[in-house]
Amino acid sequence: EAGVTQFPSHSVIEKGQTVTLRCDPISGHDNLYWYRRVMGKEIKFLLHFVKESKQDESGMPNNRFLAERTGGTYSTLKVQPAELEDSGVYFCASSPGQVSTYGYTFGSGTRLTVV
Amino acid sequence: AQSVTQLGSHVSVSEGALVLLRCNYSSSVPPYLFWYVQYPNQGLQLLLKYTSAATLVKGINGFEAEFKKSETSFHLTKPSAHMSDAAEYFCAVSASGSARQLTFGSGTQLTVLP
């Protein structure tokens, strides 16, 4: 089966610009998660979708970040306007059910650099 | 709330030597614990998980971890390191068996010396 696909793999944008990251989860996985790792720090939770609904968005840093999951399939994470501190690696993960049973399957991440 | 502490951001071992990566957790409820590995330019891959069954958990690539409640630890070990084990390793905790978020440690970069 295809894994979790993220694109672009890298993005370099200027401060103030808009960037949209995309994640295609494994087909049939209702649970989709976004995480972020800022340089050298922990991987931090951003939000969790169950199908098209936001189950938990407590990790979203501010209202410059907007996540959507159209029809419960792929998801996008838009940063508008981007700031320098948004630089990092953004990971997407998906799971068919309980994390204790399935764990997550992660994508390779999008490395975002804001200059 | 849960938290994870990984002792040692960088660990170096010689090829064939024991690998020991340390993880301590804090959780107000029985935890579910995970180890993930990230090879260069790849996503995180699940190595193993503890979900309240056997305290000694065996994973892929010869890794195993032991859940010790009294020490709140879940250290990762491998008897003999291979060059291919060089990667970054992450310990993570989840509060329950539901499909909820993971809390990650800050990662340990493992270098294997020839």
PDB file of C-alpha atoms in Angstrom:
ATOM      1  CA  GLU A   1       0.000   0.000   0.000  1.00  0.00           C
ATOM      2  CA  ALA A   2       1.111   3.546  -0.615  1.00  0.00           C
ATOM      3  CA  GLY A   3       2.399   5.371   2.424  1.00  0.00           C
ATOM      4  CA  VAL A   4       1.660   8.853   3.663  1.00  0.00           C
ATOM      5  CA  THR A   5       2.700  11.334   1.009  1.00  0.00           C
ATOM      6  CA  GLN A   6       3.648  14.910   1.683  1.00  0.00           C
ATOM      7  CA  PHE A   7       4.558  17.646  -0.713  1.00  0.00           C
ATOM      8  CA  PRO A   8       6.451  19.671  -1.340  1.00  0.00           C
ATOM      9  CA  SER A   9       9.413  18.048   0.336  1.00  0.00           C
ATOM     10  CA  HIS A  10      11.096  21.414   0.683  1.00  0.00           C
ATOM     11  CA  SER A  11       9.831  24.973   0.513  1.00  0.00           C
ATOM     12  CA  VAL A  12      11.713  28.211   0.873  1.00  0.00           C
ATOM     13  CA  ILE A  13       9.595  31.327   1.101  1.00  0.00           C
ATOM     14  CA  GLU A  14      10.013  34.894   2.183  1.00  0.00           C
ATOM     15  CA  LYS A  15       8.561  36.271   5.358  1.00  0.00           C
ATOM     16  CA  GLY A  16       5.034  37.466   4.733  1.00  0.00           C
ATOM     17  CA  GLN A  17       4.321  35.028   1.917  1.00  0.00           C
ATOM     18  CA  THR A  18       1.804  32.203   1.983  1.00  0.00           C
ATOM     19  CA  VAL A  19       2.650  28.529   1.806  1.00  0.00           C
ATOM     20  CA  THR A  20       0.376  25.520   1.553  1.00  0.00           C
ATOM     21  CA  LEU A  21       1.537  22.077   2.558  1.00  0.00           C
ATOM     22  CA  ARG A  22      -0.310  18.983   1.473  1.00  0.00           C
ATOM     23  CA  CYS A  23      -0.653  15.551   2.994  1.00  0.00           C
ATOM     24  CA  ASP A  24      -2.189  12.470   1.402  1.00  0.00           C
ATOM     25  CA  PRO A  25      -2.814   9.862   4.086  1.00  0.00           C
ATOM     26  CA  ILE A  26      -3.017   6.154   3.554  1.00  0.00           C
ATOM     27  CA  SER A  27      -6.316   5.332   1.919  1.00  0.00           C
ATOM     28  CA  GLY A  28      -8.941   4.396   4.499  1.00  0.00           C
ATOM     29  CA  HIS A  29      -7.173   6.034   7.426  1.00  0.00           C
ATOM     30  CA  ASP A  30      -9.757   8.206   9.141  1.00  0.00           C
ATOM     31  CA  ASN A  31      -7.241   9.771  11.537  1.00  0.00           C
ATOM     32  CA  LEU A  32      -4.848  12.371  10.193  1.00  0.00           C
ATOM     33  CA  TYR A  33      -2.369  14.338  12.264  1.00  0.00           C
ATOM     34  CA  TRP A  34      -0.059  17.255  11.692  1.00  0.00           C
ATOM     35  CA  TYR A  35       3.127  17.674  13.716  1.00  0.00           C
ATOM     36  CA  ARG A  36       5.978  20.135  13.520  1.00  0.00           C
ATOM     37  CA  ARG A  37       9.612  20.017  14.519  1.00  0.00           C
ATOM     38  CA  VAL A  38      11.391  23.298  14.917  1.00  0.00           C
ATOM     39  CA  MET A  39      15.168  23.043  14.579  1.00  0.00           C
ATOM     40  CA  GLY A  40      16.576  20.599  17.133  1.00  0.00           C
ATOM     41  CA  LYS A  41      13.519  20.612  19.350  1.00  0.00           C
ATOM     42  CA  GLU A  42      10.750  18.163  20.069  1.00  0.00           C
ATOM     43  CA  ILE A  43       8.232  17.080  17.508  1.00  0.00           C
ATOM     44  CA  LYS A  44       5.105  18.941  18.549  1.00  0.00           C
ATOM     45  CA  PHE A  45       1.494  18.086  17.862  1.00  0.00           C
ATOM     46  CA  LEU A  46      -0.463  20.601  15.817  1.00  0.00           C
ATOM     47  CA  LEU A  47      -3.840  19.050  15.147  1.00  0.00           C
ATOM     48  CA  HIS A  48      -5.861  15.904  14.581  1.00  0.00           C
ATOM     49  CA  PHE A  49      -8.586  15.215  12.046  1.00  0.00           C
ATOM     50  CA  VAL A  50     -11.095  12.419  12.184  1.00  0.00           C
ATOM     51  CA  LYS A  51     -12.347  12.201   8.651  1.00  0.00           C
ATOM     52  CA  GLU A  52     -13.088  15.802   7.708  1.00  0.00           C
ATOM     53  CA  SER A  53     -13.635  17.053  11.260  1.00  0.00           C
ATOM     54  CA  LYS A  54     -11.045  18.679  13.479  1.00  0.00           C
ATOM     55  CA  GLN A  55     -10.904  16.518  16.573  1.00  0.00           C
ATOM     56  CA  ASP A  56      -8.196  18.448  18.377  1.00  0.00           C
ATOM     57  CA  GLU A  57      -6.452  21.600  17.225  1.00  0.00           C
ATOM     58  CA  SER A  58      -4.932  22.539  20.550  1.00  0.00           C
ATOM     59  CA  GLY A  59      -1.414  22.557  19.147  1.00  0.00           C
ATOM     60  CA  MET A  60      -1.971  25.107  16.407  1.00  0.00           C
ATOM     61  CA  PRO A  61       0.339  27.996  17.272  1.00  0.00           C
ATOM     62  CA  ASN A  62      -1.838  30.887  16.118  1.00  0.00           C
ATOM     63  CA  ASN A  63      -4.448  31.945  13.602  1.00  0.00           C
ATOM     64  CA  ARG A  64      -1.898  32.241  10.816  1.00  0.00           C
ATOM     65  CA  PHE A  65      -2.187  28.479  10.477  1.00  0.00           C
ATOM     66  CA  LEU A  66      -5.220  26.974   8.782  1.00  0.00           C
ATOM     67  CA  ALA A  67      -5.723  23.263   8.267  1.00  0.00           C
ATOM     68  CA  GLU A  68      -8.382  21.608   6.177  1.00  0.00           C
ATOM     69  CA  ARG A  69      -9.230  18.099   5.189  1.00  0.00           C
ATOM     70  CA  THR A  70     -11.434  18.034   2.153  1.00  0.00           C
ATOM     71  CA  GLY A  71     -13.952  15.195   2.132  1.00  0.00           C
ATOM     72  CA  GLY A  72     -11.940  13.320   4.689  1.00  0.00           C
ATOM     73  CA  THR A  73      -9.183  12.550   2.212  1.00  0.00           C
ATOM     74  CA  TYR A  74      -6.108  14.705   1.769  1.00  0.00           C
ATOM     75  CA  SER A  75      -5.279  17.587   4.072  1.00  0.00           C
ATOM     76  CA  THR A  76      -3.689  20.958   3.578  1.00  0.00           C
ATOM     77  CA  LEU A  77      -1.926  23.186   6.061  1.00  0.00           C
ATOM     78  CA  LYS A  78      -1.706  26.816   5.060  1.00  0.00           C
ATOM     79  CA  VAL A  79       0.538  29.351   6.726  1.00  0.00           C
ATOM     80  CA  GLN A  80      -0.428  32.935   5.968  1.00  0.00           C
ATOM     81  CA  PRO A  81       1.515  35.129   6.387  1.00  0.00           C
ATOM     82  CA  ALA A  82       4.628  33.135   7.161  1.00  0.00           C
ATOM     83  CA  GLU A  83       7.010  34.300   9.860  1.00  0.00           C
ATOM     84  CA  LEU A  84      10.625  33.334  10.493  1.00  0.00           C
ATOM     85  CA  GLU A  85       9.692  31.204  13.510  1.00  0.00           C
ATOM     86  CA  ASP A  86       7.483  29.017  11.321  1.00  0.00           C
ATOM     87  CA  SER A  87      10.577  27.391   9.846  1.00  0.00           C
ATOM     88  CA  GLY A  88      10.846  23.706  10.609  1.00  0.00           C
ATOM     89  CA  VAL A  89       9.824  20.302   9.398  1.00  0.00           C
ATOM     90  CA  TYR A  90       6.112  19.631   9.167  1.00  0.00           C
ATOM     91  CA  PHE A  91       5.111  16.007   9.466  1.00  0.00           C
ATOM     92  CA  CYS A  92       1.825  14.419   8.608  1.00  0.00           C
ATOM     93  CA  ALA A  93       0.747  11.060   9.982  1.00  0.00           C
ATOM     94  CA  SER A  94      -2.282   8.853   9.604  1.00  0.00           C
ATOM     95  CA  SER A  95      -3.811   5.968  11.483  1.00  0.00           C
ATOM     96  CA  PRO A  96      -6.824   3.723  10.929  1.00  0.00           C
ATOM     97  CA  GLY A  97      -7.734   3.703  14.607  1.00  0.00           C
ATOM     98  CA  GLN A  98      -6.343   3.657  18.099  1.00  0.00           C
ATOM     99  CA  VAL A  99      -2.751   4.688  18.386  1.00  0.00           C
ATOM    100  CA  SER A 100      -2.127   1.884  20.871  1.00  0.00           C
ATOM    101  CA  THR A 101      -3.085  -0.683  18.279  1.00  0.00           C
ATOM    102  CA  TYR A 102      -1.785   0.854  15.091  1.00  0.00           C
ATOM    103  CA  GLY A 103       0.693   3.551  15.959  1.00  0.00           C
ATOM    104  CA  TYR A 104       0.999   6.165  13.273  1.00  0.00           C
ATOM    105  CA  THR A 105       2.396   6.040   9.765  1.00  0.00           C
ATOM    106  CA  PHE A 106       4.356   9.202   9.106  1.00  0.00           C
ATOM    107  CA  GLY A 107       5.155  10.958   5.897  1.00  0.00           C
ATOM    108  CA  SER A 108       8.654  12.134   5.065  1.00  0.00           C
ATOM    109  CA  GLY A 109       7.833  15.681   6.058  1.00  0.00           C
ATOM    110  CA  THR A 110       7.980  19.092   4.440  1.00  0.00           C
ATOM    111  CA  ARG A 111      10.983  21.189   5.348  1.00  0.00           C
ATOM    112  CA  LEU A 112       9.813  24.800   5.433  1.00  0.00           C
ATOM    113  CA  THR A 113      12.341  27.601   5.507  1.00  0.00           C
ATOM    114  CA  VAL A 114      11.130  31.160   5.938  1.00  0.00           C
ATOM    115  CA  VAL A 115      13.744  33.787   5.071  1.00  0.00           C
TER     116      VAL A 115
ATOM    117  CA  ALA B   1      -0.372  15.748  30.941  1.00  0.00           C
ATOM    118  CA  GLN B   2       2.404  13.599  29.598  1.00  0.00           C
ATOM    119  CA  SER B   3       6.047  14.326  28.965  1.00  0.00           C
ATOM    120  CA  VAL B   4       9.076  12.451  27.735  1.00  0.00           C
ATOM    121  CA  THR B   5      12.740  12.998  28.478  1.00  0.00           C
ATOM    122  CA  GLN B   6      15.425  11.463  26.312  1.00  0.00           C
ATOM    123  CA  LEU B   7      18.805  11.561  28.006  1.00  0.00           C
ATOM    124  CA  GLY B   8      21.574  12.339  25.560  1.00  0.00           C
ATOM    125  CA  SER B   9      20.881  14.180  22.350  1.00  0.00           C
ATOM    126  CA  HIS B  10      23.831  12.402  20.733  1.00  0.00           C
ATOM    127  CA  VAL B  11      25.052   8.874  21.389  1.00  0.00           C
ATOM    128  CA  SER B  12      28.023   7.221  19.689  1.00  0.00           C
ATOM    129  CA  VAL B  13      28.751   3.508  19.776  1.00  0.00           C
ATOM    130  CA  SER B  14      31.168   1.275  17.951  1.00  0.00           C
ATOM    131  CA  GLU B  15      29.878  -1.219  15.440  1.00  0.00           C
ATOM    132  CA  GLY B  16      29.039  -4.423  17.319  1.00  0.00           C
ATOM    133  CA  ALA B  17      28.640  -2.682  20.666  1.00  0.00           C
ATOM    134  CA  LEU B  18      25.506  -2.452  22.761  1.00  0.00           C
ATOM    135  CA  VAL B  19      23.090   0.322  21.909  1.00  0.00           C
ATOM    136  CA  LEU B  20      21.279   1.918  24.853  1.00  0.00           C
ATOM    137  CA  LEU B  21      19.031   4.920  24.303  1.00  0.00           C
ATOM    138  CA  ARG B  22      17.349   6.278  27.377  1.00  0.00           C
ATOM    139  CA  CYS B  23      13.759   7.439  27.749  1.00  0.00           C
ATOM    140  CA  ASN B  24      11.908   8.485  30.873  1.00  0.00           C
ATOM    141  CA  TYR B  25       8.281   9.463  30.845  1.00  0.00           C
ATOM    142  CA  SER B  26       5.814  11.249  33.008  1.00  0.00           C
ATOM    143  CA  SER B  27       2.154  10.393  32.819  1.00  0.00           C
ATOM    144  CA  SER B  28      -0.775  10.755  35.163  1.00  0.00           C
ATOM    145  CA  VAL B  29      -2.456   7.716  33.660  1.00  0.00           C
ATOM    146  CA  PRO B  30      -1.115   4.386  32.435  1.00  0.00           C
ATOM    147  CA  PRO B  31       0.941   5.263  29.397  1.00  0.00           C
ATOM    148  CA  TYR B  32       1.299   3.859  25.963  1.00  0.00           C
ATOM    149  CA  LEU B  33       4.925   4.199  24.880  1.00  0.00           C
ATOM    150  CA  PHE B  34       6.567   4.179  21.493  1.00  0.00           C
ATOM    151  CA  TRP B  35       9.946   4.335  19.874  1.00  0.00           C
ATOM    152  CA  TYR B  36      10.268   5.768  16.386  1.00  0.00           C
ATOM    153  CA  VAL B  37      13.327   6.013  14.152  1.00  0.00           C
ATOM    154  CA  GLN B  38      14.031   8.557  11.459  1.00  0.00           C
ATOM    155  CA  TYR B  39      16.611   7.772   8.827  1.00  0.00           C
ATOM    156  CA  PRO B  40      17.973  10.667   6.770  1.00  0.00           C
ATOM    157  CA  ASN B  41      15.420  12.153   4.390  1.00  0.00           C
ATOM    158  CA  GLN B  42      12.732   9.737   5.496  1.00  0.00           C
ATOM    159  CA  GLY B  43       9.667   9.849   7.714  1.00  0.00           C
ATOM    160  CA  LEU B  44       9.430   8.448  11.199  1.00  0.00           C
ATOM    161  CA  GLN B  45       9.141   4.691  11.321  1.00  0.00           C
ATOM    162  CA  LEU B  46       7.639   2.800  14.243  1.00  0.00           C
ATOM    163  CA  LEU B  47      10.223   0.565  15.936  1.00  0.00           C
ATOM    164  CA  LEU B  48       8.090  -0.803  18.737  1.00  0.00           C
ATOM    165  CA  LYS B  49       5.308   0.039  21.155  1.00  0.00           C
ATOM    166  CA  TYR B  50       4.262  -0.798  24.680  1.00  0.00           C
ATOM    167  CA  THR B  51       0.532  -1.025  25.307  1.00  0.00           C
ATOM    168  CA  SER B  52       0.220  -2.626  28.758  1.00  0.00           C
ATOM    169  CA  ALA B  53       0.873  -6.216  27.736  1.00  0.00           C
ATOM    170  CA  ALA B  54       4.373  -7.668  28.141  1.00  0.00           C
ATOM    171  CA  THR B  55       6.840  -5.272  29.717  1.00  0.00           C
ATOM    172  CA  LEU B  56       9.632  -6.387  27.388  1.00  0.00           C
ATOM    173  CA  VAL B  57       8.742  -5.332  23.891  1.00  0.00           C
ATOM    174  CA  LYS B  58      10.543  -6.564  20.813  1.00  0.00           C
ATOM    175  CA  GLY B  59      10.586  -4.439  17.717  1.00  0.00           C
ATOM    176  CA  ILE B  60      12.021  -4.395  14.255  1.00  0.00           C
ATOM    177  CA  ASN B  61      15.699  -4.554  13.323  1.00  0.00           C
ATOM    178  CA  GLY B  62      16.670  -6.315  16.554  1.00  0.00           C
ATOM    179  CA  PHE B  63      15.632  -3.514  18.893  1.00  0.00           C
ATOM    180  CA  GLU B  64      13.784  -4.046  22.136  1.00  0.00           C
ATOM    181  CA  ALA B  65      12.625  -1.916  25.046  1.00  0.00           C
ATOM    182  CA  GLU B  66      11.603  -2.661  28.601  1.00  0.00           C
ATOM    183  CA  PHE B  67       8.824  -0.832  30.400  1.00  0.00           C
ATOM    184  CA  LYS B  68       9.769  -0.227  34.042  1.00  0.00           C
ATOM    185  CA  LYS B  69       6.958   1.432  35.902  1.00  0.00           C
ATOM    186  CA  SER B  70       8.952   1.898  39.104  1.00  0.00           C
ATOM    187  CA  GLU B  71      11.602   3.831  37.180  1.00  0.00           C
ATOM    188  CA  THR B  72       9.166   5.458  34.722  1.00  0.00           C
ATOM    189  CA  SER B  73      11.521   4.360  31.992  1.00  0.00           C
ATOM    190  CA  PHE B  74      11.303   2.794  28.560  1.00  0.00           C
ATOM    191  CA  HIS B  75      14.904   2.472  27.394  1.00  0.00           C
ATOM    192  CA  LEU B  76      15.689   1.168  23.918  1.00  0.00           C
ATOM    193  CA  THR B  77      18.416  -1.421  23.450  1.00  0.00           C
ATOM    194  CA  LYS B  78      20.063  -3.483  20.764  1.00  0.00           C
ATOM    195  CA  PRO B  79      22.788  -6.003  21.583  1.00  0.00           C
ATOM    196  CA  SER B  80      25.012  -5.276  18.606  1.00  0.00           C
ATOM    197  CA  ALA B  81      25.017  -2.045  16.617  1.00  0.00           C
ATOM    198  CA  HIS B  82      25.190  -2.037  12.844  1.00  0.00           C
ATOM    199  CA  MET B  83      26.264   0.840  10.682  1.00  0.00           C
ATOM    200  CA  SER B  84      22.737   0.932   9.289  1.00  0.00           C
ATOM    201  CA  ASP B  85      21.371   1.796  12.755  1.00  0.00           C
ATOM    202  CA  ALA B  86      22.727   5.325  12.467  1.00  0.00           C
ATOM    203  CA  ALA B  87      19.641   7.523  12.648  1.00  0.00           C
ATOM    204  CA  GLU B  88      17.642   9.702  15.007  1.00  0.00           C
ATOM    205  CA  TYR B  89      15.477   7.941  17.558  1.00  0.00           C
ATOM    206  CA  PHE B  90      12.393   9.357  19.235  1.00  0.00           C
ATOM    207  CA  CYS B  91      10.570   8.159  22.301  1.00  0.00           C
ATOM    208  CA  ALA B  92       6.881   9.096  22.545  1.00  0.00           C
ATOM    209  CA  VAL B  93       3.994   8.666  24.957  1.00  0.00           C
ATOM    210  CA  SER B  94       0.250   8.636  24.554  1.00  0.00           C
ATOM    211  CA  ALA B  95      -2.195   9.011  27.390  1.00  0.00           C
ATOM    212  CA  SER B  96      -4.559   6.255  26.461  1.00  0.00           C
ATOM    213  CA  GLY B  97      -5.532   3.799  23.831  1.00  0.00           C
ATOM    214  CA  SER B  98      -7.633   6.259  21.931  1.00  0.00           C
ATOM    215  CA  ALA B  99      -6.533   7.768  18.647  1.00  0.00           C
ATOM    216  CA  ARG B 100      -4.963  10.727  20.334  1.00  0.00           C
ATOM    217  CA  GLN B 101      -1.825  12.737  19.983  1.00  0.00           C
ATOM    218  CA  LEU B 102       1.638  11.567  20.839  1.00  0.00           C
ATOM    219  CA  THR B 103       4.030  13.566  22.993  1.00  0.00           C
ATOM    220  CA  PHE B 104       7.587  13.170  21.747  1.00  0.00           C
ATOM    221  CA  GLY B 105      10.972  13.466  23.341  1.00  0.00           C
ATOM    222  CA  SER B 106      13.585  15.694  21.779  1.00  0.00           C
ATOM    223  CA  GLY B 107      15.299  12.824  19.977  1.00  0.00           C
ATOM    224  CA  THR B 108      18.651  11.048  20.207  1.00  0.00           C
ATOM    225  CA  GLN B 109      21.018  11.002  17.256  1.00  0.00           C
ATOM    226  CA  LEU B 110      22.803   7.656  17.138  1.00  0.00           C
ATOM    227  CA  THR B 111      26.192   7.483  15.446  1.00  0.00           C
ATOM    228  CA  VAL B 112      27.764   4.096  14.784  1.00  0.00           C
ATOM    229  CA  LEU B 113      31.542   4.145  14.481  1.00  0.00           C
ATOM    230  CA  PRO B 114      33.383   1.589  12.347  1.00  0.00           C
TER     231      PRO B 114
END
